[in-house]
Amino acid sequence: MVTVHDIIALMGQKSTTPAMAELFASCSLGKPPKTVNANQSSKSFTDKANQLSFSFKFDITNEQFYPPVSPKNDDYNFESYLSSVVLFSASRGKKKVPDPKPASFWEGFIAPDATYESLLAFIGADDTKGKTIFRKSLNEIAEVVIWTESKDHAISTMELRLKESREIFSQYNFVEKYTRNTVKPAYSLLVKWLFDHHFLLLPEEAYQESLPANHTTILAFTAKYLRNHIWTNQLIADEILVSFLYKISSNRTIPLPDGSSMNVYIKHLFIQSSGQWDAHQEIYNNRNFEELDAFEGSITLNESQQQHFLQTLTQTFELFKQIPKEDFF
């Protein structure tokens, strides 16, 4: 039988590699998937005899796997990678079951029946502060996540995962061939706002360059330094900033000190800065969404409007800092 170390070595490997086929054959799982399509998002396979569950994904927020690759360039079917493996799960419905794998499977790792002290030694943790979930980095791209029972600290679940960041704004907001986003200049100006405030983790030479409020220039900068996305690992360590960016990424509001609320959707802030909000709402109220998309796509900001939009982001961020933490997300 394969060992946990064999599986760790396959984390992040493409589903079509010979080693993946060998793994599936050893677990009597047939053939691994050639691709995963956009509707599926992921594909999972379970070796019931050994209680192992393998999942493959294409949309992985790790630079090593970005951007997703479509073998036929159809933007529908994508190359997939082994992204997670459930190594152990004590519960099957209401029934708790022991791990069926031999001790040799876990040699040099942590076994599900290990003591709490052994687990802490494996993780390298001294002060747990009541934690029931532990993580340990295994290599550059993979980690193990271990859940324990709150009462007796027994291991309840163990899962291998690829290390991923959190995506806030995707390539669909920055790559021109994708037409889903009708107001891409709003997102390029957001990059400038992040740049101007030094909120981005960039190499020193990047901040020595100037970044004018020019859509084409900013897109080139975003491709060069951010790989056409904004992920949390590209930002300074600021929980409020991350929460703010999530908030403006969709049609949401924040409470104001006077008891009212303010819509902070970046698209809406952009359109308001253009001075065309009333015209936009009239089309929206008529439910003519094809016309609405065309209208939004035609909006451009002049220099003073760009500055108004950037100032609006700053002012909105300052307001956001004042709201209770529980309202961040």
Tab-separated table of C-alpha atoms in Angstrom:
chain	number	residue	atom	x	y	z
A	1	MET	CA	0.000	0.000	0.000
A	2	VAL	CA	1.076	3.598	-0.584
A	3	THR	CA	2.201	5.650	2.422
A	4	VAL	CA	1.257	9.127	3.525
A	5	HIS	CA	4.640	10.308	2.238
A	6	ASP	CA	3.859	8.946	-1.232
A	7	ILE	CA	0.635	10.967	-1.241
A	8	ILE	CA	2.360	14.116	0.031
A	9	ALA	CA	4.814	13.833	-2.863
A	10	LEU	CA	1.862	13.841	-5.279
A	11	MET	CA	0.171	16.944	-3.870
A	12	GLY	CA	-0.088	19.568	-6.597
A	13	GLN	CA	0.740	17.055	-9.328
A	14	LYS	CA	-1.301	17.148	-12.521
A	15	SER	CA	-4.051	14.551	-12.691
A	16	THR	CA	-2.648	13.118	-15.922
A	17	THR	CA	0.812	12.231	-14.609
A	18	PRO	CA	1.768	8.527	-14.654
A	19	ALA	CA	2.367	8.647	-10.883
A	20	MET	CA	-1.256	9.726	-10.346
A	21	ALA	CA	-2.502	6.843	-12.456
A	22	GLU	CA	-0.367	4.473	-10.365
A	23	LEU	CA	-1.820	5.900	-7.161
A	24	PHE	CA	-5.377	5.437	-8.413
A	25	ALA	CA	-4.635	1.904	-9.526
A	26	SER	CA	-3.241	1.021	-6.095
A	27	CYS	CA	-6.431	2.360	-4.487
A	28	SER	CA	-8.736	0.666	-7.048
A	29	LEU	CA	-10.162	4.023	-8.126
A	30	GLY	CA	-10.022	3.604	-11.879
A	31	LYS	CA	-8.512	6.518	-13.794
A	32	PRO	CA	-7.969	10.036	-12.466
A	33	PRO	CA	-9.750	12.853	-14.344
A	34	LYS	CA	-8.118	14.311	-17.433
A	35	THR	CA	-9.629	17.741	-16.786
A	36	VAL	CA	-12.131	19.490	-14.540
A	37	ASN	CA	-14.692	21.805	-16.081
A	38	ALA	CA	-15.776	25.170	-14.799
A	39	ASN	CA	-19.219	23.936	-13.742
A	40	GLN	CA	-17.760	21.125	-11.654
A	41	SER	CA	-15.084	23.235	-9.947
A	42	SER	CA	-13.587	20.025	-8.501
A	43	LYS	CA	-13.744	16.236	-8.766
A	44	SER	CA	-13.487	13.859	-5.812
A	45	PHE	CA	-12.762	10.139	-5.524
A	46	THR	CA	-13.041	7.985	-2.407
A	47	ASP	CA	-11.129	4.835	-1.542
A	48	LYS	CA	-13.672	3.447	0.924
A	49	ALA	CA	-11.548	0.495	1.992
A	50	ASN	CA	-8.741	2.736	3.202
A	51	GLN	CA	-10.875	5.780	4.001
A	52	LEU	CA	-8.953	8.079	1.680
A	53	SER	CA	-10.636	10.814	-0.332
A	54	PHE	CA	-8.848	12.582	-3.208
A	55	SER	CA	-9.941	15.903	-4.715
A	56	PHE	CA	-8.745	17.618	-7.891
A	57	LYS	CA	-9.175	21.315	-8.717
A	58	PHE	CA	-8.094	23.729	-11.416
A	59	ASP	CA	-8.881	27.065	-9.770
A	60	ILE	CA	-6.113	27.128	-7.165
A	61	THR	CA	-5.073	30.390	-5.521
A	62	ASN	CA	-1.392	29.565	-5.507
A	63	GLU	CA	0.950	31.234	-7.995
A	64	GLN	CA	2.425	27.864	-8.989
A	65	PHE	CA	-0.951	26.887	-10.467
A	66	TYR	CA	-2.087	30.254	-11.795
A	67	PRO	CA	-3.609	31.021	-14.183
A	68	PRO	CA	-5.673	27.880	-14.889
A	69	VAL	CA	-4.743	26.153	-18.142
A	70	SER	CA	-7.373	25.129	-20.677
A	71	PRO	CA	-5.828	22.466	-22.971
A	72	LYS	CA	-8.305	23.232	-25.756
A	73	ASN	CA	-8.391	26.976	-25.029
A	74	ASP	CA	-12.131	26.750	-24.510
A	75	ASP	CA	-12.131	28.388	-21.045
A	76	TYR	CA	-14.389	25.581	-19.922
A	77	ASN	CA	-12.235	22.504	-19.371
A	78	PHE	CA	-9.057	22.925	-17.358
A	79	GLU	CA	-6.024	20.927	-16.322
A	80	SER	CA	-6.532	19.719	-12.770
A	81	TYR	CA	-4.231	19.035	-9.858
A	82	LEU	CA	-4.414	16.969	-6.696
A	83	SER	CA	-5.497	19.704	-4.286
A	84	SER	CA	-6.612	17.861	-1.135
A	85	VAL	CA	-6.636	14.402	0.408
A	86	VAL	CA	-8.661	13.443	3.461
A	87	LEU	CA	-6.351	11.023	5.256
A	88	PHE	CA	-8.638	10.243	8.154
A	89	SER	CA	-12.134	11.076	9.357
A	90	ALA	CA	-13.425	9.507	12.550
A	91	SER	CA	-17.106	10.115	11.801
A	92	ARG	CA	-19.287	8.399	9.236
A	93	GLY	CA	-22.638	9.963	9.950
A	94	LYS	CA	-23.284	9.336	13.666
A	95	LYS	CA	-20.890	6.412	13.805
A	96	LYS	CA	-17.246	6.746	14.738
A	97	VAL	CA	-14.959	4.360	12.925
A	98	PRO	CA	-11.277	3.496	13.449
A	99	ASP	CA	-8.626	4.070	10.824
A	100	PRO	CA	-8.189	0.889	8.720
A	101	LYS	CA	-4.757	1.721	7.334
A	102	PRO	CA	-1.687	-0.166	8.609
A	103	ALA	CA	0.844	1.504	10.892
A	104	SER	CA	3.332	1.494	7.999
A	105	PHE	CA	1.129	4.021	6.174
A	106	TRP	CA	1.754	6.590	8.940
A	107	GLU	CA	5.415	5.849	9.679
A	108	GLY	CA	7.370	9.073	10.169
A	109	PHE	CA	4.129	11.099	10.357
A	110	ILE	CA	1.385	11.469	12.965
A	111	ALA	CA	-1.164	8.647	13.263
A	112	PRO	CA	-4.853	9.227	14.069
A	113	ASP	CA	-4.539	7.384	17.401
A	114	ALA	CA	-1.621	9.531	18.566
A	115	THR	CA	-1.716	11.189	21.962
A	116	TYR	CA	-2.342	14.896	22.300
A	117	GLU	CA	1.247	15.372	23.453
A	118	SER	CA	2.537	13.597	20.344
A	119	LEU	CA	0.330	15.792	18.175
A	120	LEU	CA	1.678	18.969	19.740
A	121	ALA	CA	5.237	17.713	19.255
A	122	PHE	CA	4.484	16.940	15.601
A	123	ILE	CA	2.926	20.350	15.011
A	124	GLY	CA	5.624	22.118	17.002
A	125	ALA	CA	3.104	23.883	19.217
A	126	ASP	CA	3.647	24.684	22.881
A	127	ASP	CA	0.753	26.942	23.830
A	128	THR	CA	-2.472	25.811	22.150
A	129	LYS	CA	-4.784	28.348	23.843
A	130	GLY	CA	-7.795	26.091	23.435
A	131	LYS	CA	-7.217	25.447	19.752
A	132	THR	CA	-8.880	22.435	18.157
A	133	ILE	CA	-7.534	22.952	14.615
A	134	PHE	CA	-3.830	22.686	13.821
A	135	ARG	CA	-1.807	23.253	10.660
A	136	LYS	CA	1.668	22.109	9.744
A	137	SER	CA	3.569	23.039	6.611
A	138	LEU	CA	4.936	19.942	4.876
A	139	ASN	CA	6.758	21.524	1.950
A	140	GLU	CA	6.604	24.588	-0.287
A	141	ILE	CA	3.069	23.912	-1.523
A	142	ALA	CA	1.396	21.478	0.876
A	143	GLU	CA	0.220	21.449	4.480
A	144	VAL	CA	-1.700	19.122	6.767
A	145	VAL	CA	-4.740	20.346	8.693
A	146	ILE	CA	-5.719	18.370	11.796
A	147	TRP	CA	-8.985	18.718	13.721
A	148	THR	CA	-9.277	17.508	17.318
A	149	GLU	CA	-12.174	16.926	19.682
A	150	SER	CA	-12.684	19.768	22.138
A	151	LYS	CA	-13.177	17.416	25.129
A	152	ASP	CA	-10.464	14.775	24.901
A	153	HIS	CA	-8.260	16.282	22.154
A	154	ALA	CA	-8.506	13.087	20.104
A	155	ILE	CA	-7.762	13.530	16.397
A	156	SER	CA	-11.044	13.588	14.478
A	157	THR	CA	-9.971	14.540	10.939
A	158	MET	CA	-6.729	14.881	9.002
A	159	GLU	CA	-6.480	16.448	5.580
A	160	LEU	CA	-3.644	17.297	3.206
A	161	ARG	CA	-4.178	20.555	1.347
A	162	LEU	CA	-2.402	22.751	-1.118
A	163	LYS	CA	-1.449	26.067	0.433
A	164	GLU	CA	-3.759	28.704	-0.952
A	165	SER	CA	-4.295	32.379	-0.472
A	166	ARG	CA	-7.716	34.029	-0.592
A	167	GLU	CA	-8.749	35.647	-3.833
A	168	ILE	CA	-10.466	39.037	-3.589
A	169	PHE	CA	-10.380	40.190	-7.217
A	170	SER	CA	-9.810	37.680	-10.009
A	171	GLN	CA	-8.314	37.839	-13.485
A	172	TYR	CA	-11.799	38.495	-14.864
A	173	ASN	CA	-11.487	42.052	-13.548
A	174	PHE	CA	-8.176	42.778	-15.265
A	175	VAL	CA	-7.820	40.723	-18.458
A	176	GLU	CA	-9.480	42.486	-21.366
A	177	LYS	CA	-10.641	39.345	-23.167
A	178	TYR	CA	-13.019	38.605	-20.295
A	179	THR	CA	-16.145	40.723	-20.738
A	180	ARG	CA	-17.994	39.695	-17.573
A	181	ASN	CA	-16.829	42.874	-15.833
A	182	THR	CA	-18.192	45.934	-17.635
A	183	VAL	CA	-16.254	48.544	-15.629
A	184	LYS	CA	-12.660	47.300	-15.626
A	185	PRO	CA	-11.255	50.851	-15.198
A	186	ALA	CA	-12.718	50.818	-11.671
A	187	TYR	CA	-10.507	47.874	-10.789
A	188	SER	CA	-7.396	49.241	-12.444
A	189	LEU	CA	-7.851	52.460	-10.440
A	190	LEU	CA	-8.232	50.305	-7.337
A	191	VAL	CA	-4.752	48.910	-8.058
A	192	LYS	CA	-3.446	52.486	-8.273
A	193	TRP	CA	-5.138	53.290	-4.945
A	194	LEU	CA	-3.488	50.272	-3.314
A	195	PHE	CA	-0.165	51.255	-4.901
A	196	ASP	CA	-0.385	54.903	-3.828
A	197	HIS	CA	-1.025	53.882	-0.221
A	198	HIS	CA	1.699	51.203	-0.256
A	199	PHE	CA	-0.863	48.536	0.594
A	200	LEU	CA	0.668	46.100	-1.898
A	201	LEU	CA	3.587	43.798	-1.120
A	202	LEU	CA	5.828	44.610	-4.060
A	203	PRO	CA	9.550	44.426	-4.794
A	204	GLU	CA	11.382	47.647	-4.002
A	205	GLU	CA	11.859	48.536	-7.655
A	206	ALA	CA	8.102	48.490	-8.248
A	207	TYR	CA	7.540	51.326	-5.794
A	208	GLN	CA	10.308	53.296	-7.442
A	209	GLU	CA	8.199	53.486	-10.586
A	210	SER	CA	5.351	55.915	-11.038
A	211	LEU	CA	1.873	54.587	-11.714
A	212	PRO	CA	-0.287	57.123	-13.542
A	213	ALA	CA	-4.074	56.849	-13.572
A	214	ASN	CA	-4.038	55.330	-17.027
A	215	HIS	CA	-6.061	52.155	-17.550
A	216	THR	CA	-3.679	50.540	-20.052
A	217	THR	CA	-0.584	51.350	-17.987
A	218	ILE	CA	-2.135	50.011	-14.795
A	219	LEU	CA	-3.223	46.796	-16.510
A	220	ALA	CA	0.361	46.248	-17.681
A	221	PHE	CA	1.562	46.871	-14.111
A	222	THR	CA	-1.058	44.469	-12.733
A	223	ALA	CA	0.017	41.762	-15.166
A	224	LYS	CA	3.703	42.272	-14.333
A	225	TYR	CA	3.552	42.455	-10.554
A	226	LEU	CA	0.192	40.964	-9.514
A	227	ARG	CA	-0.399	38.383	-12.250
A	228	ASN	CA	-3.797	39.900	-13.027
A	229	HIS	CA	-5.404	39.392	-9.653
A	230	ILE	CA	-5.509	40.632	-6.072
A	231	TRP	CA	-5.016	37.937	-3.443
A	232	THR	CA	-4.604	38.401	0.296
A	233	ASN	CA	-0.965	37.318	0.168
A	234	GLN	CA	-0.221	40.310	-2.090
A	235	LEU	CA	-1.401	42.780	0.562
A	236	ILE	CA	0.142	44.119	3.739
A	237	ALA	CA	-0.969	42.348	6.916
A	238	ASP	CA	-4.053	44.455	7.651
A	239	GLU	CA	-7.280	42.645	8.509
A	240	ILE	CA	-9.343	45.813	8.108
A	241	LEU	CA	-7.959	46.448	4.609
A	242	VAL	CA	-8.721	42.880	3.529
A	243	SER	CA	-12.243	43.118	4.941
A	244	PHE	CA	-12.763	46.449	3.180
A	245	LEU	CA	-11.698	45.018	-0.177
A	246	TYR	CA	-14.051	42.073	0.255
A	247	LYS	CA	-16.825	44.515	1.120
A	248	ILE	CA	-16.409	46.642	-2.007
A	249	SER	CA	-16.041	43.587	-4.246
A	250	SER	CA	-19.806	43.048	-4.367
A	251	ASN	CA	-23.067	44.914	-3.914
A	252	ARG	CA	-22.969	45.561	-0.157
A	253	THR	CA	-23.407	48.406	2.291
A	254	ILE	CA	-21.736	49.632	5.466
A	255	PRO	CA	-23.414	51.362	8.435
A	256	LEU	CA	-22.637	55.045	8.949
A	257	PRO	CA	-22.263	56.853	12.301
A	258	ASP	CA	-25.611	58.651	11.828
A	259	GLY	CA	-27.469	55.345	11.584
A	260	SER	CA	-27.862	55.367	7.803
A	261	SER	CA	-26.007	53.074	5.417
A	262	MET	CA	-23.844	53.507	2.348
A	263	ASN	CA	-23.494	51.265	-0.669
A	264	VAL	CA	-19.777	50.618	-1.195
A	265	TYR	CA	-19.771	48.412	-4.296
A	266	ILE	CA	-16.741	49.524	-6.271
A	267	LYS	CA	-18.710	49.500	-9.530
A	268	HIS	CA	-21.305	51.842	-8.068
A	269	LEU	CA	-18.667	54.173	-6.614
A	270	PHE	CA	-17.035	54.323	-10.042
A	271	ILE	CA	-20.272	55.136	-11.856
A	272	GLN	CA	-21.148	57.778	-9.268
A	273	SER	CA	-17.762	59.420	-9.809
A	274	SER	CA	-18.553	59.607	-13.534
A	275	GLY	CA	-21.636	61.729	-12.812
A	276	GLN	CA	-23.858	59.257	-14.680
A	277	TRP	CA	-25.509	57.464	-11.770
A	278	ASP	CA	-29.036	58.740	-12.446
A	279	ALA	CA	-28.834	57.697	-16.122
A	280	HIS	CA	-27.513	54.307	-15.031
A	281	GLN	CA	-30.362	53.791	-12.583
A	282	GLU	CA	-32.973	54.741	-15.156
A	283	ILE	CA	-31.732	51.991	-17.481
A	284	TYR	CA	-31.518	49.587	-14.559
A	285	ASN	CA	-35.074	50.335	-13.449
A	286	ASN	CA	-36.297	49.600	-16.981
A	287	ARG	CA	-34.696	46.118	-16.626
A	288	ASN	CA	-32.898	46.479	-19.940
A	289	PHE	CA	-29.742	44.634	-18.927
A	290	GLU	CA	-28.196	44.402	-22.380
A	291	GLU	CA	-28.409	48.181	-22.668
A	292	LEU	CA	-27.129	48.474	-19.096
A	293	ASP	CA	-24.002	46.448	-19.879
A	294	ALA	CA	-23.323	48.590	-22.934
A	295	PHE	CA	-23.844	51.776	-20.919
A	296	GLU	CA	-21.481	50.659	-18.149
A	297	GLY	CA	-18.869	49.605	-20.678
A	298	SER	CA	-18.924	53.056	-22.272
A	299	ILE	CA	-18.136	54.942	-19.058
A	300	THR	CA	-14.732	56.590	-18.836
A	301	LEU	CA	-13.507	59.037	-16.234
A	302	ASN	CA	-11.657	62.238	-16.955
A	303	GLU	CA	-8.728	63.264	-14.774
A	304	SER	CA	-10.794	65.091	-12.150
A	305	GLN	CA	-13.297	62.216	-11.994
A	306	GLN	CA	-10.467	59.731	-11.529
A	307	GLN	CA	-9.191	61.769	-8.594
A	308	HIS	CA	-12.724	61.917	-7.186
A	309	PHE	CA	-12.971	58.127	-7.395
A	310	LEU	CA	-9.589	57.628	-5.690
A	311	GLN	CA	-10.561	60.084	-2.951
A	312	THR	CA	-13.881	58.257	-2.553
A	313	LEU	CA	-12.020	55.001	-1.929
A	314	THR	CA	-9.907	56.706	0.733
A	315	GLN	CA	-12.908	58.328	2.422
A	316	THR	CA	-14.903	55.094	2.300
A	317	PHE	CA	-12.003	53.168	3.813
A	318	GLU	CA	-11.811	55.703	6.656
A	319	LEU	CA	-15.544	55.243	7.288
A	320	PHE	CA	-15.120	51.484	7.190
A	321	LYS	CA	-12.470	51.632	9.910
A	322	GLN	CA	-15.057	53.119	12.260
A	323	ILE	CA	-17.653	50.370	12.050
A	324	PRO	CA	-17.775	47.487	14.552
A	325	LYS	CA	-15.487	44.591	13.706
A	326	GLU	CA	-18.402	42.123	13.512
A	327	ASP	CA	-19.753	44.111	10.525
A	328	PHE	CA	-16.525	43.855	8.515
A	329	PHE	CA	-17.654	40.905	6.378
